[in-house]
Amino acid sequence: MEHATPFERVKRFAPVYGLVILAVLLGVLFSILLPETFPTMINLRSIIGDKAIIAILSLAVMIPMVTGKIDLTVGYGIVLWHILAISLQTKYGFPWPLAVLTVLTLGGLVGFLNGVLVEIAQIDAFIATLGTGTVLYAIAMWHTQGHQVIGVAPDGFYAIAGSFFLDLPITGYYVLALTLALWVILEYLPIGRYLYTIGANPKAAALNGIPVRRYTIIAFVSSGALTAFAGVLLASRLRIGQASVGLEYLLPALVGAFLGSTTIKPGRVNVWGTIVGVAILAIGISGIQQFGASFFVEPLFNGATLLVAIGIAGYAQRRRGVGALRAPASLAQANGNSNKPAATPKGE
């Protein structure tokens, strides 16, 4: 049996953990160049506080991407949800737990609408979610009439995103909990294998008995609920609501999700890869800003990274290229019915 040469091992290792290594190298580089400001607890708290919402939105984008769809409402929905989280309390007298629950429910309902438009009405996901998102943004503009929503909410609401645990922002622990939960669901539970099979080959998934429509709609509902949760965190952090805040989160969220498909499991959207993608953005932008870069550098960095990520993801997907062929076999393992004939398609 031939042993792989060091070069061959590196060649296999680099695509899998290349971005992880890059994130570490960026952290080391900026720590050396900016020893007074970058490798400090204050900077770590700032990065976690600033990027936790983007990380949650990237996870929200990632879930429909597993099924081969995209959800653009994350950048528009967070505008309306953070406004409602404030105004339901300050204008309509909702107790803060009820206001949060209402926003999360509305986010899930919008996700359900997106799923219906994509799966039942058969509208392209890009067009459907762009249209839905634009409507949400219009509602936010109408609700605020272009003004800030200002009022005093209970301390319990502000503590949702403003408190600390072990000297780190609580929002970082939300990201960690969501990441672990989604990792377990997608990698170890049948629903995760079903979602990946739908993304690889929806026709094969249907022929093997997976209700494609149902699970795709569930993916959009989950994305909508996570977006609403990010809106609640944004409202708790800002303590005001305004329609001009939120859209700037769309591009970084997409970048994180697309970068995530280029690492850990190249060519396959995955949870830990998404977090690594967000970390690359967080470390890179923080370091660049501390060098005194102009205000336009952040969107330039995000846009360029998105283009690179899409290119790498497409290349990795083409190289992987066997997902659709292996879908029926992997599905049989997921069902535990490798020797049974395919079930009658459901939901189609």
Short mmCIF file of N, CA and C in Angstrom, two decimals, residues 16 50 59 70 75 93 134 149 170 190 210 214 274 308 319 324 331:
data_model
loop_
_atom_site.label_atom_id
_atom_site.label_comp_id
_atom_site.label_asym_id
_atom_site.label_seq_id
_atom_site.Cartn_x
_atom_site.Cartn_y
_atom_site.Cartn_z
N VAL A 16 -9.40 21.71 2.92
CA VAL A 16 -10.30 21.42 4.03
C VAL A 16 -10.12 22.43 5.16
N ASP A 50 -19.86 42.81 17.83
CA ASP A 50 -20.20 43.33 16.51
C ASP A 50 -20.60 42.23 15.54
N LEU A 59 -25.83 31.82 9.65
CA LEU A 59 -26.43 30.51 9.91
C LEU A 59 -27.84 30.45 9.34
N ILE A 70 -31.74 29.85 -1.64
CA ILE A 70 -31.14 31.02 -0.99
C ILE A 70 -32.24 31.89 -0.40
N GLY A 75 -31.46 40.09 5.18
CA GLY A 75 -30.99 41.47 5.23
C GLY A 75 -32.09 42.49 5.35
N GLY A 93 -47.32 48.66 24.37
CA GLY A 93 -47.38 48.16 25.73
C GLY A 93 -47.20 46.68 25.92
N THR A 134 -38.17 42.92 0.12
CA THR A 134 -38.47 44.30 -0.24
C THR A 134 -39.79 44.75 0.39
N VAL A 149 -37.52 54.87 16.12
CA VAL A 149 -38.44 54.40 17.16
C VAL A 149 -37.68 54.43 18.47
N ILE A 170 -22.76 38.09 26.01
CA ILE A 170 -23.68 36.95 26.01
C ILE A 170 -24.03 36.52 24.60
N PRO A 190 -31.61 12.46 11.25
CA PRO A 190 -32.15 12.16 9.91
C PRO A 190 -32.57 13.41 9.14
N ILE A 210 -38.67 11.15 0.57
CA ILE A 210 -38.55 12.36 1.37
C ILE A 210 -39.60 13.37 0.90
N ARG A 214 -42.05 19.72 2.21
CA ARG A 214 -42.16 19.94 3.65
C ARG A 214 -40.83 20.35 4.26
N THR A 274 -19.23 27.84 8.08
CA THR A 274 -19.87 29.15 8.11
C THR A 274 -19.30 30.02 9.23
N VAL A 308 -14.84 36.00 -4.35
CA VAL A 308 -13.85 34.93 -4.22
C VAL A 308 -14.50 33.68 -3.65
N ARG A 319 -15.51 19.88 -8.23
CA ARG A 319 -14.55 18.83 -7.91
C ARG A 319 -15.19 17.72 -7.10
N ALA A 324 -24.65 14.28 -6.01
CA ALA A 324 -25.92 13.86 -6.59
C ALA A 324 -25.94 12.36 -6.87
N LEU A 331 -29.13 8.38 1.34
CA LEU A 331 -30.49 8.45 1.84
C LEU A 331 -30.93 7.10 2.38
#
